[in-house]
PDB file of C-alpha atoms in Angstrom:
ATOM      1  CA  UNK A 397       0.000   0.000   0.000  1.00 46.00           C
ATOM      2  CA  UNK A 398       1.344   3.444  -0.965  1.00 62.00           C
ATOM      3  CA  UNK A 399       1.759   6.066   1.739  1.00 67.00           C
ATOM      4  CA  UNK A 400      -1.048   8.186   0.307  1.00 75.00           C
ATOM      5  CA  UNK A 401      -3.472   5.249   0.352  1.00 84.00           C
ATOM      6  CA  UNK A 402      -4.078   6.045   4.027  1.00 87.00           C
ATOM      7  CA  UNK A 403      -5.431   9.437   3.012  1.00 93.00           C
ATOM      8  CA  UNK A 404      -9.142   9.818   2.237  1.00 93.00           C
ATOM      9  CA  UNK A 405      -9.359  12.383  -0.554  1.00 95.00           C
ATOM     10  CA  UNK A 406     -12.775  13.924  -1.181  1.00 94.00           C
ATOM     11  CA  UNK A 407     -14.823  13.583  -4.358  1.00 94.00           C
ATOM     12  CA  UNK A 408     -12.665  16.259  -6.006  1.00 94.00           C
ATOM     13  CA  UNK A 409      -9.497  14.402  -5.078  1.00 95.00           C
ATOM     14  CA  UNK A 410      -8.495  16.881  -2.386  1.00 96.00           C
ATOM     15  CA  UNK A 411      -7.705  16.798   1.325  1.00 95.00           C
ATOM     16  CA  UNK A 412      -7.442  19.783   3.708  1.00 96.00           C
ATOM     17  CA  UNK A 413      -3.968  20.439   5.112  1.00 97.00           C
ATOM     18  CA  UNK A 414      -3.152  22.356   8.283  1.00 97.00           C
ATOM     19  CA  UNK A 415       0.365  23.825   8.355  1.00 96.00           C
ATOM     20  CA  UNK A 416       1.790  24.186  11.878  1.00 93.00           C
ATOM     21  CA  UNK A 417       5.119  25.612  12.992  1.00 89.00           C
ATOM     22  CA  UNK A 418       7.163  22.652  14.216  1.00 88.00           C
ATOM     23  CA  UNK A 419       9.076  24.900  16.615  1.00 81.00           C
ATOM     24  CA  UNK A 420       6.372  26.658  18.621  1.00 77.00           C
ATOM     25  CA  UNK A 421       3.123  24.996  17.511  1.00 83.00           C
ATOM     26  CA  UNK A 422       1.596  28.093  15.901  1.00 85.00           C
ATOM     27  CA  UNK A 423      -1.056  27.276  13.299  1.00 91.00           C
ATOM     28  CA  UNK A 424       0.141  29.030  10.150  1.00 92.00           C
ATOM     29  CA  UNK A 425      -2.384  28.281   7.414  1.00 95.00           C
ATOM     30  CA  UNK A 426      -4.947  25.879   5.997  1.00 96.00           C
ATOM     31  CA  UNK A 427      -4.835  24.798   2.358  1.00 96.00           C
ATOM     32  CA  UNK A 428      -5.705  21.810   0.185  1.00 96.00           C
ATOM     33  CA  UNK A 429      -3.612  19.117  -1.426  1.00 96.00           C
ATOM     34  CA  UNK A 430      -4.255  16.474  -4.051  1.00 96.00           C
ATOM     35  CA  UNK A 431      -2.442  13.155  -4.218  1.00 95.00           C
ATOM     36  CA  UNK A 432       0.403  14.565  -6.313  1.00 96.00           C
ATOM     37  CA  UNK A 433       0.936  17.463  -3.879  1.00 96.00           C
ATOM     38  CA  UNK A 434       1.162  15.078  -0.940  1.00 96.00           C
ATOM     39  CA  UNK A 435       3.545  12.789  -2.790  1.00 95.00           C
ATOM     40  CA  UNK A 436       5.797  15.680  -3.795  1.00 96.00           C
ATOM     41  CA  UNK A 437       5.784  16.975  -0.237  1.00 97.00           C
ATOM     42  CA  UNK A 438       6.871  13.583   1.060  1.00 96.00           C
ATOM     43  CA  UNK A 439       9.497  13.200  -1.660  1.00 96.00           C
ATOM     44  CA  UNK A 440      11.074  16.673  -1.450  1.00 96.00           C
ATOM     45  CA  UNK A 441      10.441  17.809   2.132  1.00 96.00           C
ATOM     46  CA  UNK A 442       8.993  21.069   0.761  1.00 96.00           C
ATOM     47  CA  UNK A 443       5.318  21.925   1.296  1.00 97.00           C
ATOM     48  CA  UNK A 444       3.206  21.442  -1.826  1.00 97.00           C
ATOM     49  CA  UNK A 445      -0.485  22.253  -2.085  1.00 97.00           C
ATOM     50  CA  UNK A 446      -3.248  22.352  -4.669  1.00 96.00           C
ATOM     51  CA  UNK A 447      -4.765  25.710  -5.610  1.00 93.00           C
ATOM     52  CA  UNK A 448      -8.517  25.377  -6.050  1.00 92.00           C
ATOM     53  CA  UNK A 449      -8.748  28.839  -7.613  1.00 90.00           C
ATOM     54  CA  UNK A 450      -6.036  28.207 -10.216  1.00 91.00           C
ATOM     55  CA  UNK A 451      -6.670  24.500 -10.549  1.00 92.00           C
ATOM     56  CA  UNK A 452      -3.020  23.550 -10.262  1.00 93.00           C
ATOM     57  CA  UNK A 453      -0.384  22.180  -7.919  1.00 95.00           C
ATOM     58  CA  UNK A 454       1.907  24.742  -6.279  1.00 93.00           C
ATOM     59  CA  UNK A 455       4.930  24.735  -4.029  1.00 95.00           C
ATOM     60  CA  UNK A 456       4.669  27.096  -1.090  1.00 95.00           C
ATOM     61  CA  UNK A 457       6.968  30.053  -1.691  1.00 91.00           C
ATOM     62  CA  UNK A 458       7.588  29.419  -5.390  1.00 88.00           C
ATOM     63  CA  UNK A 459       6.907  33.108  -6.110  1.00 86.00           C
ATOM     64  CA  UNK A 460       7.209  34.815  -2.701  1.00 86.00           C
ATOM     65  CA  UNK A 461      10.232  32.914  -1.442  1.00 88.00           C
ATOM     66  CA  UNK A 462       8.377  32.131   1.801  1.00 90.00           C
ATOM     67  CA  UNK A 463       8.858  28.383   1.630  1.00 93.00           C
ATOM     68  CA  UNK A 464       8.007  25.743   4.215  1.00 95.00           C
ATOM     69  CA  UNK A 465      10.376  22.904   5.030  1.00 94.00           C
ATOM     70  CA  UNK A 466       8.214  19.947   6.093  1.00 96.00           C
ATOM     71  CA  UNK A 467       9.692  17.909   8.933  1.00 95.00           C
ATOM     72  CA  UNK A 468       6.707  15.613   9.439  1.00 95.00           C
ATOM     73  CA  UNK A 469       3.342  14.829   7.838  1.00 95.00           C
ATOM     74  CA  UNK A 470       0.563  13.506  10.065  1.00 95.00           C
ATOM     75  CA  UNK A 471      -2.838  12.144   9.128  1.00 94.00           C
ATOM     76  CA  UNK A 472      -5.830  12.357  11.467  1.00 93.00           C
ATOM     77  CA  UNK A 473      -7.745   9.371  12.818  1.00 92.00           C
ATOM     78  CA  UNK A 474     -10.306   9.466   9.990  1.00 91.00           C
ATOM     79  CA  UNK A 475      -7.675   9.908   7.318  1.00 92.00           C
ATOM     80  CA  UNK A 476      -9.399  12.953   5.850  1.00 94.00           C
ATOM     81  CA  UNK A 477      -7.150  15.761   7.132  1.00 95.00           C
ATOM     82  CA  UNK A 478      -3.377  16.205   7.045  1.00 96.00           C
ATOM     83  CA  UNK A 479      -1.055  18.124   9.326  1.00 96.00           C
ATOM     84  CA  UNK A 480       2.213  19.486   7.972  1.00 96.00           C
ATOM     85  CA  UNK A 481       4.738  20.254  10.717  1.00 95.00           C
ATOM     86  CA  UNK A 482       6.932  22.838   9.049  1.00 94.00           C
ATOM     87  CA  UNK A 483       9.929  25.078   9.472  1.00 91.00           C
ATOM     88  CA  UNK A 484       8.695  28.285   7.806  1.00 90.00           C
ATOM     89  CA  UNK A 485      11.076  30.501   5.896  1.00 88.00           C
ATOM     90  CA  UNK A 486       9.157  33.741   6.042  1.00 86.00           C
ATOM     91  CA  UNK A 487       5.487  34.555   6.690  1.00 87.00           C
ATOM     92  CA  UNK A 488       2.842  32.021   5.731  1.00 90.00           C
ATOM     93  CA  UNK A 489       0.122  34.527   4.852  1.00 88.00           C
ATOM     94  CA  UNK A 490      -0.005  36.420   1.553  1.00 84.00           C
ATOM     95  CA  UNK A 491      -0.669  39.591   3.572  1.00 81.00           C
ATOM     96  CA  UNK A 492       2.799  39.393   5.097  1.00 80.00           C
ATOM     97  CA  UNK A 493       1.525  38.103   8.431  1.00 81.00           C
ATOM     98  CA  UNK A 494       3.377  35.205  10.011  1.00 83.00           C
ATOM     99  CA  UNK A 495       0.114  33.240  10.223  1.00 87.00           C
ATOM    100  CA  UNK A 496      -3.172  33.511   8.347  1.00 88.00           C
ATOM    101  CA  UNK A 497      -4.953  33.441  11.719  1.00 85.00           C
ATOM    102  CA  UNK A 498      -4.142  36.963  12.894  1.00 77.00           C
ATOM    103  CA  UNK A 499      -7.714  38.280  13.227  1.00 75.00           C
ATOM    104  CA  UNK A 500      -9.927  37.602  16.248  1.00 72.00           C
ATOM    105  CA  UNK A 501     -13.687  37.199  16.550  1.00 70.00           C
ATOM    106  CA  UNK A 502     -15.246  37.989  19.914  1.00 64.00           C
ATOM    107  CA  UNK A 503     -18.754  37.442  21.218  1.00 66.00           C
ATOM    108  CA  UNK A 504     -20.667  37.230  24.462  1.00 67.00           C
ATOM    109  CA  UNK A 505     -19.248  33.812  25.233  1.00 68.00           C
ATOM    110  CA  UNK A 506     -15.778  34.325  23.765  1.00 64.00           C
ATOM    111  CA  UNK A 507     -13.629  37.342  24.466  1.00 58.00           C
ATOM    112  CA  UNK A 508     -10.178  38.547  23.592  1.00 57.00           C
ATOM    113  CA  UNK A 509      -7.255  36.928  25.360  1.00 57.00           C
ATOM    114  CA  UNK A 510      -5.462  38.892  28.028  1.00 51.00           C
ATOM    115  CA  UNK A 511      -2.531  40.911  26.785  1.00 54.00           C
ATOM    116  CA  UNK A 512      -4.154  41.729  23.472  1.00 54.00           C
ATOM    117  CA  UNK A 513      -5.063  45.110  22.128  1.00 55.00           C
ATOM    118  CA  UNK A 514      -8.488  46.358  21.183  1.00 50.00           C
ATOM    119  CA  UNK A 515      -8.138  44.790  17.728  1.00 53.00           C
ATOM    120  CA  UNK A 516      -7.419  41.391  19.275  1.00 50.00           C
ATOM    121  CA  UNK A 517      -3.756  41.329  18.303  1.00 57.00           C
ATOM    122  CA  UNK A 518      -1.308  40.330  21.036  1.00 68.00           C
ATOM    123  CA  UNK A 519       2.284  41.491  21.347  1.00 77.00           C
ATOM    124  CA  UNK A 520       3.701  38.267  19.918  1.00 77.00           C
ATOM    125  CA  UNK A 521       1.490  38.412  16.825  1.00 72.00           C
ATOM    126  CA  UNK A 522       2.217  42.108  16.394  1.00 80.00           C
ATOM    127  CA  UNK A 523       5.959  41.478  16.543  1.00 84.00           C
ATOM    128  CA  UNK A 524       5.652  38.809  13.864  1.00 79.00           C
ATOM    129  CA  UNK A 525       3.530  41.130  11.724  1.00 79.00           C
ATOM    130  CA  UNK A 526       6.035  43.957  12.074  1.00 87.00           C
ATOM    131  CA  UNK A 527       8.994  41.653  11.424  1.00 87.00           C
ATOM    132  CA  UNK A 528       7.303  40.466   8.222  1.00 84.00           C
ATOM    133  CA  UNK A 529       6.763  44.040   7.070  1.00 87.00           C
ATOM    134  CA  UNK A 530      10.380  44.944   7.816  1.00 91.00           C
ATOM    135  CA  UNK A 531      11.593  41.913   5.845  1.00 87.00           C
ATOM    136  CA  UNK A 532       9.424  42.977   2.905  1.00 86.00           C
ATOM    137  CA  UNK A 533      10.831  46.507   3.039  1.00 90.00           C
ATOM    138  CA  UNK A 534      14.339  45.088   2.936  1.00 88.00           C
ATOM    139  CA  UNK A 535      13.543  43.018  -0.159  1.00 87.00           C
ATOM    140  CA  UNK A 536      11.559  45.631  -2.041  1.00 88.00           C
ATOM    141  CA  UNK A 537      13.256  48.874  -0.881  1.00 90.00           C
ATOM    142  CA  UNK A 538      10.229  51.049  -1.742  1.00 89.00           C
ATOM    143  CA  UNK A 539      10.895  54.746  -2.263  1.00 90.00           C
ATOM    144  CA  UNK A 540      10.116  56.852   0.807  1.00 91.00           C
ATOM    145  CA  UNK A 541      10.271  53.915   3.232  1.00 93.00           C
ATOM    146  CA  UNK A 542      11.852  54.827   6.569  1.00 95.00           C
ATOM    147  CA  UNK A 543      12.736  51.180   7.169  1.00 95.00           C
ATOM    148  CA  UNK A 544      14.494  50.911   3.808  1.00 93.00           C
ATOM    149  CA  UNK A 545      16.385  54.146   4.470  1.00 95.00           C
ATOM    150  CA  UNK A 546      17.612  52.795   7.812  1.00 95.00           C
ATOM    151  CA  UNK A 547      18.982  49.657   6.194  1.00 94.00           C
ATOM    152  CA  UNK A 548      20.641  51.603   3.419  1.00 94.00           C
ATOM    153  CA  UNK A 549      22.734  53.399   6.060  1.00 95.00           C
ATOM    154  CA  UNK A 550      24.068  50.100   7.394  1.00 95.00           C
ATOM    155  CA  UNK A 551      24.332  48.107  10.576  1.00 96.00           C
ATOM    156  CA  UNK A 552      26.304  50.708  12.510  1.00 96.00           C
ATOM    157  CA  UNK A 553      23.645  53.367  12.030  1.00 96.00           C
ATOM    158  CA  UNK A 554      20.783  51.032  12.906  1.00 96.00           C
ATOM    159  CA  UNK A 555      22.638  49.872  16.024  1.00 97.00           C
ATOM    160  CA  UNK A 556      23.146  53.493  17.023  1.00 97.00           C
ATOM    161  CA  UNK A 557      19.411  54.116  16.643  1.00 96.00           C
ATOM    162  CA  UNK A 558      18.689  51.156  18.935  1.00 96.00           C
ATOM    163  CA  UNK A 559      20.977  52.698  21.553  1.00 97.00           C
ATOM    164  CA  UNK A 560      19.267  56.080  21.246  1.00 96.00           C
ATOM    165  CA  UNK A 561      15.810  54.533  21.581  1.00 96.00           C
ATOM    166  CA  UNK A 562      16.944  52.548  24.640  1.00 97.00           C
ATOM    167  CA  UNK A 563      17.946  55.807  26.317  1.00 97.00           C
ATOM    168  CA  UNK A 564      14.533  57.258  25.452  1.00 96.00           C
ATOM    169  CA  UNK A 565      12.885  54.283  27.168  1.00 96.00           C
ATOM    170  CA  UNK A 566      14.911  54.893  30.321  1.00 97.00           C
ATOM    171  CA  UNK A 567      13.999  58.591  30.312  1.00 96.00           C
ATOM    172  CA  UNK A 568      10.311  57.800  29.776  1.00 95.00           C
ATOM    173  CA  UNK A 569      10.358  55.310  32.645  1.00 96.00           C
ATOM    174  CA  UNK A 570      11.944  57.826  35.004  1.00 96.00           C
ATOM    175  CA  UNK A 571       9.499  60.542  33.991  1.00 94.00           C
ATOM    176  CA  UNK A 572       6.533  58.197  34.185  1.00 93.00           C
ATOM    177  CA  UNK A 573       5.151  59.149  30.787  1.00 93.00           C
ATOM    178  CA  UNK A 574       5.114  57.841  27.185  1.00 94.00           C
ATOM    179  CA  UNK A 575       6.768  54.592  28.203  1.00 95.00           C
ATOM    180  CA  UNK A 576       4.634  52.470  25.855  1.00 94.00           C
ATOM    181  CA  UNK A 577       5.373  54.750  22.902  1.00 95.00           C
ATOM    182  CA  UNK A 578       9.101  54.820  23.545  1.00 96.00           C
ATOM    183  CA  UNK A 579       9.163  51.051  24.116  1.00 96.00           C
ATOM    184  CA  UNK A 580       7.415  50.576  20.765  1.00 95.00           C
ATOM    185  CA  UNK A 581      10.078  52.709  19.055  1.00 96.00           C
ATOM    186  CA  UNK A 582      12.810  50.612  20.675  1.00 96.00           C
ATOM    187  CA  UNK A 583      11.208  47.321  19.640  1.00 96.00           C
ATOM    188  CA  UNK A 584      10.772  48.521  16.060  1.00 96.00           C
ATOM    189  CA  UNK A 585      14.403  49.588  15.684  1.00 97.00           C
ATOM    190  CA  UNK A 586      15.559  46.372  17.346  1.00 97.00           C
ATOM    191  CA  UNK A 587      13.574  44.347  14.792  1.00 95.00           C
ATOM    192  CA  UNK A 588      15.180  46.355  11.993  1.00 96.00           C
ATOM    193  CA  UNK A 589      18.610  45.575  13.445  1.00 96.00           C
ATOM    194  CA  UNK A 590      17.789  41.865  13.674  1.00 94.00           C
ATOM    195  CA  UNK A 591      16.646  41.838  10.050  1.00 93.00           C
ATOM    196  CA  UNK A 592      19.753  43.748   8.990  1.00 93.00           C
ATOM    197  CA  UNK A 593      21.959  41.141  10.676  1.00 94.00           C
ATOM    198  CA  UNK A 594      19.912  38.172   9.457  1.00 90.00           C
ATOM    199  CA  UNK A 595      18.706  37.090  12.909  1.00 89.00           C
ATOM    200  CA  UNK A 596      15.099  35.904  12.837  1.00 83.00           C
ATOM    201  CA  UNK A 597      12.570  36.455  15.599  1.00 83.00           C
ATOM    202  CA  UNK A 598      12.292  32.684  15.864  1.00 78.00           C
ATOM    203  CA  UNK A 599      15.937  32.486  16.882  1.00 83.00           C
ATOM    204  CA  UNK A 600      15.375  35.042  19.630  1.00 86.00           C
ATOM    205  CA  UNK A 601      12.258  33.169  20.724  1.00 81.00           C
ATOM    206  CA  UNK A 602      14.238  29.937  21.024  1.00 82.00           C
ATOM    207  CA  UNK A 603      16.802  31.612  23.275  1.00 87.00           C
ATOM    208  CA  UNK A 604      14.042  33.018  25.488  1.00 84.00           C
ATOM    209  CA  UNK A 605      12.321  29.650  25.610  1.00 81.00           C
ATOM    210  CA  UNK A 606      15.509  27.861  26.610  1.00 83.00           C
ATOM    211  CA  UNK A 607      16.202  30.430  29.316  1.00 88.00           C
ATOM    212  CA  UNK A 608      12.634  30.203  30.574  1.00 78.00           C
ATOM    213  CA  UNK A 609      13.038  26.460  30.976  1.00 71.00           C
TER     214      UNK A 609
END
């Protein structure tokens, strides 16, 4: 029996696939795959899906560069859903977000998790969103972009800006005013510095996780 024989494809020959970050468990996206996409994923270790809108097989990141290295493929108990455990290289969402699940719905029985803003976006998700935008600015270098102008001046200048913003945070803390705003400026410039030096937020997260343990 072939490996894909365990998978129950629907009447159109497709199966839903959930892509999950193998490192931290974040759900990145949901797509569909046909038998060929699953077989190519298993053979190459790169995530392949089937586009229902275009009617064709596609490799994640073939145009954007945001590929997904698949470390494991799991099938659910009914055989009708797959789980790709992946190592993402860039954001999963076409909007530039790390994950497609960045919006929150709230109702009387379900609220917004603690630590999130009024729009339902927590600090972690916001950092990933901002990091994705900064990475895009580095690639595209759009005219008039402050982020692009920072990177054009080099690592030394960006590092200097991080130092200046850190001082502003200290001053704001001592004065008891505008601490959130100054902290946001510091975080932004720090993310630019990380991007400039090729250090991903995932790498920083791993260090924090290991220290937390």
